[in-house]
Amino acid sequence: MPALAASDDPVDAGGLAMPGASVPAPAPLVVHALNQGTAPAYVLKVLKLALDKSGRPYVLKIDTHTLPTAQVLRLLEQPDNGTVDVYWLPTAPALEAHFQPVRVPLDRGLMGYRLLAVNEAAQAKISAGTPLSLAQGPGWPEARLLRAAGQTVHETAGNLYNEVATGGADAVPRSSLDIDQEVERAREAGVPVTVARDVALLYRDFYLYFFVAKHNDRLADMLQDGLYQAYADGSFMALFRNDPEIRAALAYTHQGRRVLALPNPDATTPTRAIAASLTESLD
């Protein structure tokens, strides 16, 4: 079902009625989203597809203002905040506890496929098999995952690419969905980093989910039903396979890098139980 413009009449979803009786059409659900985050062009297409395939009326309003993630999450907890009703992030126990996750990986696991942004000295270390120090933001869930796998982690509140360029850390692992744009922006700013040629990391059970507020069952149900319907009729995989951002990210998985698979000690039981049909084989 196409999205409704604000001026359109709500769509009657049907239902039984007594002869001669009128049944009020269900009011469309107004869904606010932000044009930011990981691969927003792709994820917003998935969001619209899910809402369409839910078969229920909606109005999708996309805000182009950029907000810090912490502010987005504070807003998401507040009912009817008028700015954001759904957001997408790599899942973590704290997010699953505070919000309602829609447990269909939007990325089919690509968020867990990590390329290393490095300087040339670090590339030489990789070629020689020398251990690397990995830069992370303060409190990032990945830091615990990396340390649990025996990696050396350097957490910093500064720019991670500057940290690598100046030798404060050897590399920063970034999603294959994000790394091209980030490295390009770093180079444009005069920060000499590149994508490591020889190695990639794979975080197990590390998926990009939609999150909605705990109370927002109507939206959560629409998104889950719509995503499953999109899988059933092939439209999800058609979108996934043909999206340019996804194609570019998948191309990295076919370039012959040695892949170091790391378990995710914080993955929740429902996340570990995600069906294999909803993920890619990335080893």
CSV table of C-alpha atoms in Angstrom, one decimal:
chain,number,residue,atom,x,y,z
A,1,MET,CA,0.0,0.0,0.0
A,2,PRO,CA,1.5,3.4,-0.9
A,3,ALA,CA,2.2,5.9,1.8
A,4,LEU,CA,-0.5,8.5,2.4
A,5,ALA,CA,0.1,12.2,2.0
A,6,ALA,CA,-1.0,14.3,4.9
A,7,SER,CA,-4.0,15.5,2.9
A,8,ASP,CA,-5.1,12.0,1.7
A,9,ASP,CA,-8.1,10.3,3.1
A,10,PRO,CA,-7.3,7.3,5.4
A,11,VAL,CA,-7.4,4.0,3.7
A,12,ASP,CA,-10.2,1.6,4.8
A,13,ALA,CA,-8.4,-1.6,5.8
A,14,GLY,CA,-11.7,-3.5,5.4
A,15,GLY,CA,-13.7,-5.5,7.9
A,16,LEU,CA,-17.2,-6.8,8.3
A,17,ALA,CA,-20.2,-4.5,8.8
A,18,MET,CA,-23.9,-4.9,9.2
A,19,PRO,CA,-25.9,-4.0,6.1
A,20,GLY,CA,-26.4,-0.3,6.0
A,21,ALA,CA,-23.9,0.4,8.8
A,22,SER,CA,-20.8,2.5,8.3
A,23,VAL,CA,-17.5,1.4,9.7
A,24,PRO,CA,-15.0,4.1,10.5
A,25,ALA,CA,-11.9,3.7,8.5
A,26,PRO,CA,-8.8,3.1,10.7
A,27,ALA,CA,-6.8,6.3,11.2
A,28,PRO,CA,-3.4,6.1,9.5
A,29,LEU,CA,-0.4,5.7,11.8
A,30,VAL,CA,1.9,8.7,11.6
A,31,VAL,CA,5.5,7.5,11.7
A,32,HIS,CA,8.4,9.9,12.2
A,33,ALA,CA,11.9,8.9,11.1
A,34,LEU,CA,15.2,10.7,10.7
A,35,ASN,CA,17.4,10.8,7.6
A,36,GLN,CA,20.6,9.8,9.5
A,37,GLY,CA,22.4,6.8,10.9
A,38,THR,CA,23.9,3.8,9.2
A,39,ALA,CA,23.1,3.7,5.4
A,40,PRO,CA,20.0,5.9,5.8
A,41,ALA,CA,19.1,5.9,2.1
A,42,TYR,CA,18.9,2.1,2.2
A,43,VAL,CA,17.2,1.8,5.6
A,44,LEU,CA,14.6,4.3,4.8
A,45,LYS,CA,13.7,2.3,1.7
A,46,VAL,CA,13.4,-0.8,3.9
A,47,LEU,CA,11.2,1.2,6.4
A,48,LYS,CA,8.8,2.3,3.6
A,49,LEU,CA,8.7,-1.2,2.2
A,50,ALA,CA,7.9,-2.7,5.6
A,51,LEU,CA,5.1,-0.2,6.2
A,52,ASP,CA,3.7,-0.8,2.7
A,53,LYS,CA,3.8,-4.5,3.1
A,54,SER,CA,2.0,-4.3,6.5
A,55,GLY,CA,-1.2,-3.6,4.6
A,56,ARG,CA,-2.2,-0.9,7.1
A,57,PRO,CA,-2.5,2.8,6.5
A,58,TYR,CA,0.3,5.1,7.5
A,59,VAL,CA,1.9,8.5,7.0
A,60,LEU,CA,5.7,8.5,6.9
A,61,LYS,CA,7.3,11.8,7.8
A,62,ILE,CA,11.1,12.0,7.5
A,63,ASP,CA,13.0,14.8,9.3
A,64,THR,CA,16.3,15.9,7.8
A,65,HIS,CA,17.8,17.5,10.9
A,66,THR,CA,20.8,15.7,12.3
A,67,LEU,CA,20.7,14.8,16.0
A,68,PRO,CA,23.2,13.1,18.3
A,69,THR,CA,22.3,9.4,18.9
A,70,ALA,CA,21.9,10.0,22.6
A,71,GLN,CA,19.3,12.7,21.9
A,72,VAL,CA,17.5,10.4,19.4
A,73,LEU,CA,17.2,7.7,22.0
A,74,ARG,CA,15.9,10.1,24.7
A,75,LEU,CA,13.2,11.2,22.2
A,76,LEU,CA,12.4,7.7,21.2
A,77,GLU,CA,11.5,6.9,24.8
A,78,GLN,CA,8.9,9.7,24.8
A,79,PRO,CA,5.5,8.9,23.4
A,80,ASP,CA,4.3,11.2,20.5
A,81,ASN,CA,7.5,13.3,20.5
A,82,GLY,CA,6.8,14.4,16.9
A,83,THR,CA,10.4,13.8,15.8
A,84,VAL,CA,11.3,10.1,15.9
A,85,ASP,CA,9.2,6.9,16.3
A,86,VAL,CA,11.6,4.4,14.9
A,87,TYR,CA,15.4,4.3,14.7
A,88,TRP,CA,17.9,1.7,13.6
A,89,LEU,CA,21.1,0.7,15.5
A,90,PRO,CA,23.3,-2.4,15.9
A,91,THR,CA,21.5,-4.3,18.6
A,92,ALA,CA,22.9,-4.5,22.2
A,93,PRO,CA,21.4,-5.8,25.5
A,94,ALA,CA,20.8,-2.2,26.8
A,95,LEU,CA,18.9,-1.2,23.6
A,96,GLU,CA,16.8,-4.4,23.8
A,97,ALA,CA,16.0,-3.7,27.4
A,98,HIS,CA,14.9,0.0,27.0
A,99,PHE,CA,13.2,-0.3,23.6
A,100,GLN,CA,11.2,-2.8,21.6
A,101,PRO,CA,13.4,-4.4,18.9
A,102,VAL,CA,12.0,-5.6,15.6
A,103,ARG,CA,14.1,-8.8,15.3
A,104,VAL,CA,14.6,-8.9,11.5
A,105,PRO,CA,18.1,-7.9,10.6
A,106,LEU,CA,17.9,-5.0,8.2
A,107,ASP,CA,21.5,-5.6,7.1
A,108,ARG,CA,21.4,-9.4,7.0
A,109,GLY,CA,24.5,-9.3,9.2
A,110,LEU,CA,26.6,-6.9,7.1
A,111,MET,CA,27.0,-4.6,10.2
A,112,GLY,CA,29.1,-7.3,11.7
A,113,TYR,CA,31.5,-7.4,8.7
A,114,ARG,CA,34.2,-4.9,9.7
A,115,LEU,CA,36.9,-3.5,7.6
A,116,LEU,CA,39.9,-1.8,9.2
A,117,ALA,CA,40.7,1.8,8.5
A,118,VAL,CA,44.5,2.1,8.9
A,119,ASN,CA,47.5,4.2,8.2
A,120,GLU,CA,50.4,2.8,6.1
A,121,ALA,CA,52.4,1.8,9.2
A,122,ALA,CA,49.5,-0.3,10.4
A,123,GLN,CA,49.1,-1.9,7.0
A,124,ALA,CA,52.8,-3.0,7.3
A,125,LYS,CA,52.0,-4.5,10.7
A,126,ILE,CA,49.1,-6.5,9.3
A,127,SER,CA,51.3,-7.8,6.5
A,128,ALA,CA,53.9,-8.9,9.1
A,129,GLY,CA,51.3,-10.4,11.4
A,130,THR,CA,52.0,-7.9,14.3
A,131,PRO,CA,49.0,-7.4,16.7
A,132,LEU,CA,47.2,-4.1,16.3
A,133,SER,CA,45.6,-1.7,18.7
A,134,LEU,CA,42.0,-0.9,17.7
A,135,ALA,CA,40.3,2.5,18.3
A,136,GLN,CA,36.8,2.7,19.7
A,137,GLY,CA,34.5,5.4,21.1
A,138,PRO,CA,33.9,5.5,24.8
A,139,GLY,CA,31.5,2.8,26.0
A,140,TRP,CA,30.9,1.3,22.5
A,141,PRO,CA,29.5,-2.2,22.8
A,142,GLU,CA,32.1,-3.4,20.3
A,143,ALA,CA,34.9,-2.6,22.7
A,144,ARG,CA,33.8,-5.4,25.1
A,145,LEU,CA,33.4,-7.8,22.1
A,146,LEU,CA,36.9,-7.0,20.9
A,147,ARG,CA,38.5,-7.3,24.3
A,148,ALA,CA,36.7,-10.6,24.9
A,149,ALA,CA,38.4,-11.9,21.8
A,150,GLY,CA,41.8,-10.8,23.0
A,151,GLN,CA,42.2,-7.6,21.0
A,152,THR,CA,43.9,-4.5,22.3
A,153,VAL,CA,41.4,-1.6,22.4
A,154,HIS,CA,42.0,2.1,22.8
A,155,GLU,CA,38.9,4.1,23.7
A,156,THR,CA,38.9,7.8,22.9
A,157,ALA,CA,36.4,10.6,22.8
A,158,GLY,CA,38.3,12.2,19.9
A,159,ASN,CA,38.0,11.6,16.2
A,160,LEU,CA,38.8,7.9,15.6
A,161,TYR,CA,40.4,8.5,12.2
A,162,ASN,CA,42.7,11.2,13.5
A,163,GLU,CA,43.6,8.8,16.3
A,164,VAL,CA,44.7,6.2,13.7
A,165,ALA,CA,46.4,8.8,11.4
A,166,THR,CA,48.5,10.1,14.3
A,167,GLY,CA,49.5,6.6,15.6
A,168,GLY,CA,47.4,6.7,18.8
A,169,ALA,CA,45.9,3.5,17.6
A,170,ASP,CA,46.7,1.2,14.6
A,171,ALA,CA,43.2,0.8,13.2
A,172,VAL,CA,39.5,1.5,13.6
A,173,PRO,CA,37.1,-1.3,12.6
A,174,ARG,CA,34.1,0.1,10.7
A,175,SER,CA,31.1,-1.5,9.1
A,176,SER,CA,31.4,-2.3,5.4
A,177,LEU,CA,28.2,-0.2,5.0
A,178,ASP,CA,29.9,2.9,6.4
A,179,ILE,CA,33.7,2.7,5.8
A,180,ASP,CA,33.8,4.1,2.2
A,181,GLN,CA,32.0,7.3,3.0
A,182,GLU,CA,33.9,7.8,6.3
A,183,VAL,CA,37.4,7.2,4.7
A,184,GLU,CA,36.5,9.5,1.9
A,185,ARG,CA,35.5,12.3,4.3
A,186,ALA,CA,38.7,11.7,6.4
A,187,ARG,CA,40.9,12.0,3.3
A,188,GLU,CA,39.1,15.2,2.2
A,189,ALA,CA,39.9,16.6,5.7
A,190,GLY,CA,43.6,15.7,5.1
A,191,VAL,CA,43.6,12.6,7.4
A,192,PRO,CA,45.7,9.9,5.6
A,193,VAL,CA,43.9,6.6,6.2
A,194,THR,CA,43.0,3.7,3.9
A,195,VAL,CA,41.2,0.4,4.1
A,196,ALA,CA,43.4,-2.5,5.1
A,197,ARG,CA,43.9,-4.9,2.2
A,198,ASP,CA,44.5,-8.2,4.0
A,199,VAL,CA,42.2,-8.7,6.9
A,200,ALA,CA,38.6,-8.2,8.0
A,201,LEU,CA,36.7,-8.9,11.2
A,202,LEU,CA,33.3,-10.6,11.5
A,203,TYR,CA,31.2,-9.9,14.6
A,204,ARG,CA,28.9,-12.8,15.2
A,205,ASP,CA,25.2,-12.1,16.1
A,206,PHE,CA,25.7,-8.4,15.4
A,207,TYR,CA,22.6,-7.1,13.5
A,208,LEU,CA,21.0,-3.8,12.6
A,209,TYR,CA,17.5,-3.7,14.0
A,210,PHE,CA,14.6,-1.2,14.0
A,211,PHE,CA,13.9,0.0,17.5
A,212,VAL,CA,10.6,1.6,18.7
A,213,ALA,CA,9.4,2.7,22.1
A,214,LYS,CA,8.3,0.0,24.5
A,215,HIS,CA,4.6,1.2,24.4
A,216,ASN,CA,4.5,1.3,20.6
A,217,ASP,CA,3.1,-2.1,19.8
A,218,ARG,CA,1.2,-0.9,16.8
A,219,LEU,CA,4.3,0.3,15.0
A,220,ALA,CA,6.4,-2.7,16.1
A,221,ASP,CA,3.7,-5.1,14.8
A,222,MET,CA,3.4,-3.3,11.5
A,223,LEU,CA,7.2,-3.3,10.9
A,224,GLN,CA,7.6,-7.0,11.8
A,225,ASP,CA,4.6,-8.1,9.8
A,226,GLY,CA,5.7,-6.0,6.9
A,227,LEU,CA,9.2,-7.3,6.9
A,228,TYR,CA,8.1,-10.9,7.0
A,229,GLN,CA,5.6,-10.3,4.2
A,230,ALA,CA,8.4,-8.6,2.2
A,231,TYR,CA,10.6,-11.7,2.6
A,232,ALA,CA,7.6,-14.0,1.7
A,233,ASP,CA,7.0,-12.2,-1.6
A,234,GLY,CA,10.6,-11.6,-2.5
A,235,SER,CA,10.5,-7.8,-2.3
A,236,PHE,CA,13.0,-7.5,0.6
A,237,MET,CA,15.7,-9.6,-1.1
A,238,ALA,CA,15.1,-7.7,-4.4
A,239,LEU,CA,15.7,-4.4,-2.6
A,240,PHE,CA,18.7,-5.8,-0.7
A,241,ARG,CA,20.4,-7.3,-3.7
A,242,ASN,CA,19.9,-4.2,-5.9
A,243,ASP,CA,20.6,-1.4,-3.5
A,244,PRO,CA,23.9,0.3,-4.4
A,245,GLU,CA,25.1,0.7,-0.8
A,246,ILE,CA,24.5,-3.0,-0.1
A,247,ARG,CA,26.2,-4.0,-3.3
A,248,ALA,CA,29.2,-2.0,-2.4
A,249,ALA,CA,29.3,-3.5,1.1
A,250,LEU,CA,28.9,-7.0,-0.2
A,251,ALA,CA,31.7,-6.5,-2.7
A,252,TYR,CA,34.2,-6.3,0.2
A,253,THR,CA,33.3,-9.8,1.3
A,254,HIS,CA,34.5,-11.1,-2.1
A,255,GLN,CA,38.0,-9.5,-2.1
A,256,GLY,CA,39.9,-12.3,-0.5
A,257,ARG,CA,40.7,-10.8,2.9
A,258,ARG,CA,41.4,-13.2,5.8
A,259,VAL,CA,38.3,-13.0,8.0
A,260,LEU,CA,38.7,-13.2,11.8
A,261,ALA,CA,35.3,-14.2,13.2
A,262,LEU,CA,34.7,-12.9,16.7
A,263,PRO,CA,31.9,-14.2,19.0
A,264,ASN,CA,29.6,-11.6,20.5
A,265,PRO,CA,29.5,-12.3,24.3
A,266,ASP,CA,26.6,-9.8,24.9
A,267,ALA,CA,24.2,-11.1,22.2
A,268,THR,CA,20.9,-11.9,23.7
A,269,THR,CA,19.2,-15.3,23.4
A,270,PRO,CA,16.6,-14.1,20.9
A,271,THR,CA,19.3,-12.4,18.8
A,272,ARG,CA,21.4,-15.6,18.7
A,273,ALA,CA,18.2,-17.5,17.6
A,274,ILE,CA,17.7,-15.4,14.4
A,275,ALA,CA,16.9,-17.7,11.5
A,276,ALA,CA,19.7,-18.3,9.0
A,277,SER,CA,17.4,-17.3,6.2
A,278,LEU,CA,17.5,-13.7,7.5
A,279,THR,CA,21.3,-13.5,7.3
A,280,GLU,CA,24.1,-13.6,4.8
A,281,SER,CA,27.0,-16.1,4.9
A,282,LEU,CA,30.0,-13.7,5.3
A,283,ASP,CA,32.9,-16.0,6.4
